[in-house]
Amino acid sequence: METHVGSPAVNITIFALFVAITLVIVLRASKNNRTAADYYAGGRAFTGQQNGIAIAGDYLSAASFLGIAGAIAIYGYDGFLYSIGFLVAWLVALLLVAELLRNTGRFTMADVLSFRMRQRPVRTAAATSTLAVSFFYLLAQMAGAGGLVALLLGVTDRGGQGVVIAVVGALMVFYVLVGGMKGTTWVQIVKAILLISGAFVMTIWVLAQHDFNLSQLLGAAVESAGGAAGLLDPMNQYGATDTSKLDFISLALALVLGTAGLPHVLMRFYTVPTARDARHSVTWAIALIGLFYLLTLVLGYGAGALVGQEEILGAPGGVNSAAPLLAYELGGTILLGIIAAVAFATILAVVAGLTITASASFAHDVYANVIKKGEIGANDEVRVARITAVVIGAVAIVGGIFANGQNIAFLVALAFAVAASANLPVILYSLFWRRFNTQGAVWSIYGGLLTAVTLIVFSPVVSGKPVNPATGRSPSMLQDVDFHWFPLDNPGIISIPAGFLFGFIGARLSKEYNAAKYAEMEVRSLSGAGAEKATTTH
């Protein structure tokens, strides 16, 4: 079988053109970066519609495009469950978090948590969880970059793919250093439009080949898979054993509850001028994301029908190759180059958004408010954020090299589990529980975070899965070792309740809480009064 598809020269030319366009956008946007608010929150100058498109761009990552299309092509109905989980999760963000968070915070999640609590312990804990979630999410994007370039350029050895991952990481750091949130937001808006347009064109093309009859398409996918009717049945992937059924419940919990705790999504609510715009942002995002996930159903089954499972699994990028291979099958080298370039722009934009969130959290929460105790100029804070972005980029590159070859939708689900375990409980407690206090917040974040990360480290994801005969490799991240004792791939079913439980116990064991501050926070969260000055020092 070929080690690449299409023409590597055409693929890299179209990709270079897309990178050049996005770099021009970033450089133009960077001219207006004068303050910390410009760098962290884009000067709060975006409308609800613009921010909603940018949120869609931030959220529709390599997992949404490459991972889900591949999962549907291989597993059918069970792959589409990722789409359902990722979309339904936005209802939690819309109903419980978006507007209240915009009114109460300033730049980061920790601004909200520390409003009525002691700054230093809460900010340190929040920054720690932000960095952990961002790291797991970055793993997925970097793994997607490695697999995509392996397919397009025929780079099959892992060393070469590692070099590619390093180049993507360096580009991403440049975006963040130069453009800040404003540049990153515009890249995400352009990328969202391109991604949804590209997916829409491919969807119409696939349906046209099946007389615009969805039943005919599904039948062709089943036939291509050798009559595996399980492609249309639930629990095809997760129904074999009791353990896999538990894994499914765990995954569903992580997907549905994780979005409202993702730091890079939460930070986007601060780029708009009012809470009303924050709410409009989420409704725009839900509409665009919902449309895209409906398209993934056709793209996934279309890849299964027109490309075939065997060819997808045998490609250098494995299951993540379904969408590019479908593009090549439909429109040859040119469409492949365009779709692959859009996928690359997707990876760059999402990674840039994650990096600016993680670097802002460290600079604003840890350095400025914990180490310097608020006595630091805005320019110094931004300088520290830029240095942090370089460090995070380096860590992401190393992690991405290890994670290369994993299904990226699955890797993102791990990030969702960590976010739902460490961040969501403390956000909901802070916004809605008068009795909540500093000890409860610290226990909730560290308890949920340590539980989730520990279970992931000792799960089959990291070590212990049997070797796949088709690839000669174990699906686990580490080869030839087995130290797993936790049976599930996703820790959500244990770690999410643990985050809530630790927070409850910690708060109850401490008598300290500030009822007056809670009343002030409640008024501010509902009215938006004084939102720009939503940080206090005590």
Coordinates of C-alpha atoms in Angstrom, one line a residue, residues 111-454:
D111 CA -10.6 35.2 39.0
V112 CA -14.0 33.7 39.7
L113 CA -12.9 31.2 42.2
S114 CA -10.7 33.6 44.2
F115 CA -13.4 36.3 44.4
R116 CA -14.7 35.3 47.8
M117 CA -11.8 33.2 49.0
R118 CA -8.1 33.5 49.8
Q119 CA -6.3 34.3 46.6
R120 CA -3.0 32.5 46.8
P121 CA -4.0 28.8 47.5
V122 CA -7.0 29.0 45.1
R123 CA -5.2 30.7 42.3
T124 CA -2.3 28.2 42.5
A125 CA -4.7 25.3 42.5
A126 CA -6.7 26.7 39.5
A127 CA -3.6 27.4 37.5
T128 CA -2.3 23.8 38.2
S129 CA -5.6 22.3 36.9
T130 CA -5.6 24.6 33.9
L131 CA -2.1 23.5 32.9
A132 CA -3.0 19.8 33.3
V133 CA -6.2 20.1 31.2
S134 CA -4.3 22.1 28.5
F135 CA -1.5 19.5 28.5
F136 CA -3.9 16.6 27.8
Y137 CA -5.7 18.6 25.1
L138 CA -2.4 19.5 23.5
L139 CA -1.4 15.9 23.3
A140 CA -4.4 15.2 21.1
Q141 CA -3.7 18.1 18.7
M142 CA 0.0 17.2 18.4
A143 CA -0.8 13.5 17.8
G144 CA -3.2 14.7 15.0
A145 CA -0.5 16.8 13.4
G146 CA 1.9 13.8 13.3
G147 CA -0.6 11.4 11.8
L148 CA -1.9 13.9 9.2
V149 CA 1.6 14.8 7.9
A150 CA 2.6 11.1 7.9
L151 CA -0.3 10.5 5.5
L152 CA 0.3 13.6 3.3
L153 CA 4.1 13.6 3.0
G154 CA 4.8 9.9 3.4
V155 CA 6.7 10.5 6.6
T156 CA 6.3 7.0 8.1
D157 CA 9.1 6.8 10.6
R158 CA 8.3 8.1 14.1
G159 CA 11.4 10.2 14.1
G160 CA 10.3 12.1 11.0
Q161 CA 6.8 12.5 12.5
G162 CA 8.4 13.9 15.7
V163 CA 10.2 16.6 13.6
V164 CA 6.8 17.5 12.1
I165 CA 5.2 17.8 15.5
A166 CA 8.1 20.1 16.6
V167 CA 7.5 22.3 13.6
V168 CA 3.7 22.6 14.4
G169 CA 4.6 23.4 18.0
A170 CA 7.0 26.1 17.0
L171 CA 4.4 27.7 14.6
M172 CA 1.8 27.6 17.4
V173 CA 4.1 29.3 19.9
F174 CA 4.8 32.1 17.3
Y175 CA 1.1 32.7 16.8
V176 CA 0.7 33.2 20.6
L177 CA 3.8 35.3 21.1
V178 CA 2.9 37.7 18.4
G179 CA -0.9 37.8 18.2
G180 CA -2.1 37.2 21.7
M181 CA -5.8 36.5 22.1
K182 CA -6.8 38.9 19.4
G183 CA -4.7 37.3 16.7
T184 CA -5.6 33.8 17.9
T185 CA -9.3 34.7 17.8
W186 CA -9.2 35.9 14.2
V187 CA -7.3 32.7 13.2
Q188 CA -10.1 30.7 14.9
I189 CA -12.8 32.6 13.1
V190 CA -11.2 32.0 9.7
K191 CA -10.5 28.4 10.5
A192 CA -14.1 27.7 11.7
I193 CA -15.5 29.1 8.4
L194 CA -13.1 27.1 6.3
L195 CA -13.6 23.9 8.3
I196 CA -17.4 24.0 8.3
S197 CA -17.4 25.0 4.6
G198 CA -15.0 22.2 3.7
A199 CA -17.0 19.6 5.6
F200 CA -20.3 20.9 4.0
V201 CA -18.9 20.5 0.5
M202 CA -17.6 17.0 1.2
T203 CA -21.0 16.0 2.8
I204 CA -22.9 17.2 -0.3
W205 CA -20.5 15.3 -2.5
V206 CA -20.8 12.1 -0.5
L207 CA -24.6 12.3 -0.5
A208 CA -24.7 13.1 -4.3
Q209 CA -22.9 9.8 -4.9
H210 CA -25.7 8.0 -3.0
D211 CA -28.7 9.9 -4.6
F212 CA -29.0 12.1 -1.5
N213 CA -30.4 9.1 0.3
L214 CA -28.9 8.6 3.8
S215 CA -30.2 5.0 4.0
Q216 CA -28.4 4.1 0.8
L217 CA -25.2 5.6 2.3
L218 CA -25.5 3.6 5.5
G219 CA -26.2 0.5 3.5
A220 CA -23.1 1.1 1.4
A221 CA -21.0 1.5 4.6
V222 CA -22.3 -1.7 6.0
E223 CA -21.6 -3.5 2.7
S224 CA -18.1 -2.1 2.5
A225 CA -17.4 -3.4 6.1
G226 CA -18.4 -6.9 4.9
G227 CA -21.9 -6.8 6.1
A228 CA -21.0 -5.7 9.7
A229 CA -24.6 -4.6 10.6
G230 CA -23.2 -3.6 14.0
L231 CA -22.1 -0.3 12.4
L232 CA -25.7 0.8 12.8
D233 CA -26.2 -0.6 16.2
P234 CA -25.4 1.0 19.6
M235 CA -22.7 -0.6 21.8
N236 CA -20.8 -2.0 18.8
Q237 CA -17.6 -0.8 20.4
Y238 CA -18.6 -0.7 24.1
G239 CA -21.1 -3.5 24.6
A240 CA -18.8 -6.6 24.6
T241 CA -18.1 -6.8 28.3
D242 CA -19.3 -5.2 31.6
T243 CA -16.0 -3.3 31.7
S244 CA -16.5 -1.7 28.3
K245 CA -20.1 -0.8 29.2
L246 CA -18.7 1.0 32.3
D247 CA -16.1 2.7 30.1
F248 CA -19.0 4.0 27.9
I249 CA -20.8 5.5 30.8
S250 CA -17.5 7.0 32.0
L251 CA -16.8 8.5 28.6
A252 CA -20.3 9.9 28.3
L253 CA -20.0 11.6 31.7
A254 CA -16.6 13.1 30.8
L255 CA -17.9 14.4 27.4
V256 CA -21.1 16.0 28.7
L257 CA -19.6 17.6 31.8
G258 CA -16.2 18.4 30.5
T259 CA -16.9 21.4 28.2
A260 CA -18.1 23.7 31.0
G261 CA -14.7 23.1 32.8
L262 CA -12.4 23.5 29.8
P263 CA -10.1 26.6 30.6
H264 CA -9.6 27.6 26.9
V265 CA -13.4 27.6 26.4
L266 CA -14.1 29.5 29.6
M267 CA -11.5 32.2 28.7
R268 CA -13.4 33.0 25.5
F269 CA -16.3 34.4 27.5
Y270 CA -14.0 37.3 28.6
T271 CA -13.4 38.5 25.0
V272 CA -16.9 40.0 24.7
P273 CA -18.0 43.3 26.3
T274 CA -21.2 42.1 28.0
A275 CA -22.8 39.1 29.6
R276 CA -25.5 39.3 26.9
D277 CA -22.8 38.9 24.3
A278 CA -21.4 35.9 26.2
R279 CA -24.8 34.3 26.0
H280 CA -25.1 35.1 22.3
S281 CA -21.6 33.6 21.8
V282 CA -22.7 30.3 23.2
T283 CA -25.9 30.2 21.1
W284 CA -23.9 30.9 17.9
A285 CA -21.3 28.3 18.9
I286 CA -24.0 25.6 19.6
A287 CA -25.6 26.3 16.2
L288 CA -22.3 26.0 14.3
I289 CA -21.0 23.1 16.3
G290 CA -24.3 21.2 16.0
L291 CA -24.3 21.7 12.2
F292 CA -20.7 20.4 12.0
Y293 CA -21.4 17.3 14.1
L294 CA -24.3 16.4 11.8
L295 CA -21.9 16.6 8.9
T296 CA -19.5 14.3 10.7
L297 CA -22.1 11.5 10.5
V298 CA -22.1 11.6 6.7
L299 CA -18.3 12.1 6.5
G300 CA -17.7 9.1 8.8
Y301 CA -20.1 6.7 7.1
G302 CA -19.0 8.1 3.7
A303 CA -15.4 7.3 4.5
G304 CA -16.4 3.8 5.5
A305 CA -18.4 3.3 2.3
L306 CA -16.0 4.9 -0.2
V307 CA -12.6 4.3 1.3
G308 CA -13.1 1.2 3.4
Q309 CA -12.1 0.3 6.9
E310 CA -9.1 -1.8 5.9
E311 CA -7.5 1.1 4.0
I312 CA -8.2 3.6 6.7
L313 CA -6.6 1.4 9.5
G314 CA -3.7 0.6 7.2
A315 CA -2.9 4.3 6.4
P316 CA 0.1 5.9 8.3
G317 CA -2.3 8.1 10.4
G318 CA -4.5 5.1 11.2
V319 CA -8.1 5.8 12.2
N320 CA -7.4 9.6 12.1
S321 CA -6.9 9.3 8.3
A322 CA -10.5 8.8 7.4
A323 CA -11.4 12.4 6.5
P324 CA -8.3 13.1 4.3
L325 CA -8.6 9.7 2.6
L326 CA -12.3 10.5 1.8
A327 CA -11.3 13.9 0.4
Y328 CA -8.8 12.2 -1.9
E329 CA -11.4 9.6 -3.0
L330 CA -13.8 12.4 -3.8
G331 CA -11.7 15.2 -5.3
G332 CA -8.2 13.8 -5.8
T333 CA -5.0 15.6 -5.0
I334 CA -6.4 19.2 -4.9
L335 CA -9.4 18.5 -2.5
L336 CA -7.1 16.4 -0.3
G337 CA -4.6 19.3 -0.1
I338 CA -7.3 21.8 0.8
I339 CA -9.0 19.6 3.4
A340 CA -5.6 18.6 4.9
A341 CA -4.6 22.3 5.0
V342 CA -7.9 23.1 6.8
A343 CA -7.2 20.3 9.2
F344 CA -3.7 21.7 9.9
A345 CA -5.1 25.2 10.4
T346 CA -7.5 23.5 12.8
I347 CA -4.7 22.0 14.8
L348 CA -2.7 25.3 14.8
A349 CA -5.6 27.4 15.9
V350 CA -6.7 25.1 18.7
V351 CA -3.2 24.6 20.0
A352 CA -2.7 28.4 19.9
G353 CA -5.9 28.9 22.0
L354 CA -4.8 26.3 24.5
T355 CA -1.3 27.7 24.8
I356 CA -2.5 31.3 25.4
T357 CA -4.9 30.0 28.1
A358 CA -2.3 28.0 29.9
S359 CA 0.3 30.8 29.7
A360 CA -2.2 33.4 30.8
S361 CA -3.2 31.3 33.8
F362 CA 0.4 30.9 35.0
A363 CA 1.4 34.5 34.4
H364 CA -1.9 36.1 35.7
D365 CA -2.7 33.7 38.5
V366 CA 0.6 32.3 39.8
Y367 CA 3.2 34.9 38.9
A368 CA 1.3 38.1 39.2
N369 CA -1.1 37.3 42.1
V370 CA 0.7 34.6 44.1
I371 CA 4.5 35.2 43.6
K372 CA 4.3 39.0 43.2
K373 CA 1.1 39.5 45.3
G374 CA -0.4 41.8 42.7
E375 CA 2.5 44.2 42.7
I376 CA 3.5 43.8 39.0
G377 CA 3.0 45.9 35.9
A378 CA 0.8 44.6 33.1
N379 CA 3.7 44.6 30.6
D380 CA 5.8 42.4 33.0
E381 CA 2.8 40.0 33.3
V382 CA 2.4 39.7 29.6
R383 CA 6.2 39.1 29.2
V384 CA 6.0 36.2 31.7
A385 CA 3.0 34.8 29.8
R386 CA 5.0 34.8 26.6
I387 CA 7.9 33.0 28.3
T388 CA 5.5 30.5 29.7
A389 CA 4.0 29.9 26.2
V390 CA 7.5 28.8 24.9
V391 CA 7.8 26.3 27.8
I392 CA 4.3 24.9 27.3
G393 CA 5.0 24.6 23.6
A394 CA 8.2 22.5 24.3
V395 CA 6.3 20.2 26.8
A396 CA 3.5 19.8 24.3
I397 CA 5.9 18.8 21.5
V398 CA 7.5 16.1 23.7
G399 CA 4.1 14.8 24.9
G400 CA 2.7 14.8 21.3
I401 CA 5.6 12.6 20.1
F402 CA 4.7 10.0 22.8
A403 CA 0.9 10.2 22.0
N404 CA 1.4 10.0 18.2
G405 CA -0.8 7.2 16.7
Q406 CA -3.6 7.4 19.3
N407 CA -7.2 8.2 18.3
I408 CA -7.4 11.9 18.9
A409 CA -11.1 12.0 19.8
F410 CA -10.2 9.5 22.5
L411 CA -7.3 11.6 23.8
V412 CA -9.5 14.7 23.9
A413 CA -12.0 12.7 26.0
L414 CA -9.2 12.4 28.6
A415 CA -8.8 16.2 28.7
F416 CA -12.6 16.4 29.2
A417 CA -12.4 14.0 32.1
V418 CA -9.7 16.0 33.8
A419 CA -11.6 19.3 33.3
A420 CA -14.9 17.8 34.6
S421 CA -13.1 16.3 37.6
A422 CA -10.9 19.3 38.6
N423 CA -12.7 22.4 37.3
L424 CA -16.4 21.9 37.0
P425 CA -17.2 21.0 40.7
V426 CA -15.3 24.0 42.0
I427 CA -16.9 26.4 39.5
L428 CA -20.5 25.2 40.3
Y429 CA -19.8 25.3 44.1
S430 CA -18.3 28.8 43.8
L431 CA -21.3 30.2 41.8
F432 CA -24.1 28.4 43.7
W433 CA -23.1 27.3 47.2
R434 CA -23.1 30.1 49.8
R435 CA -21.2 27.9 52.4
F436 CA -18.3 27.1 50.0
N437 CA -14.9 28.2 51.1
T438 CA -11.1 28.2 50.4
Q439 CA -10.4 24.8 51.8
G440 CA -13.3 23.3 49.8
A441 CA -12.0 24.9 46.6
V442 CA -8.5 23.6 47.1
W443 CA -9.6 20.1 48.0
S444 CA -12.0 20.0 45.1
I445 CA -9.4 21.0 42.5
Y446 CA -6.5 18.9 43.8
G447 CA -8.7 15.9 44.7
G448 CA -10.4 15.8 41.3
L449 CA -7.2 16.4 39.4
L450 CA -5.1 13.9 41.3
T451 CA -7.8 11.2 41.0
A452 CA -8.2 11.7 37.3
V453 CA -4.5 11.9 36.4
T454 CA -3.6 8.9 38.7

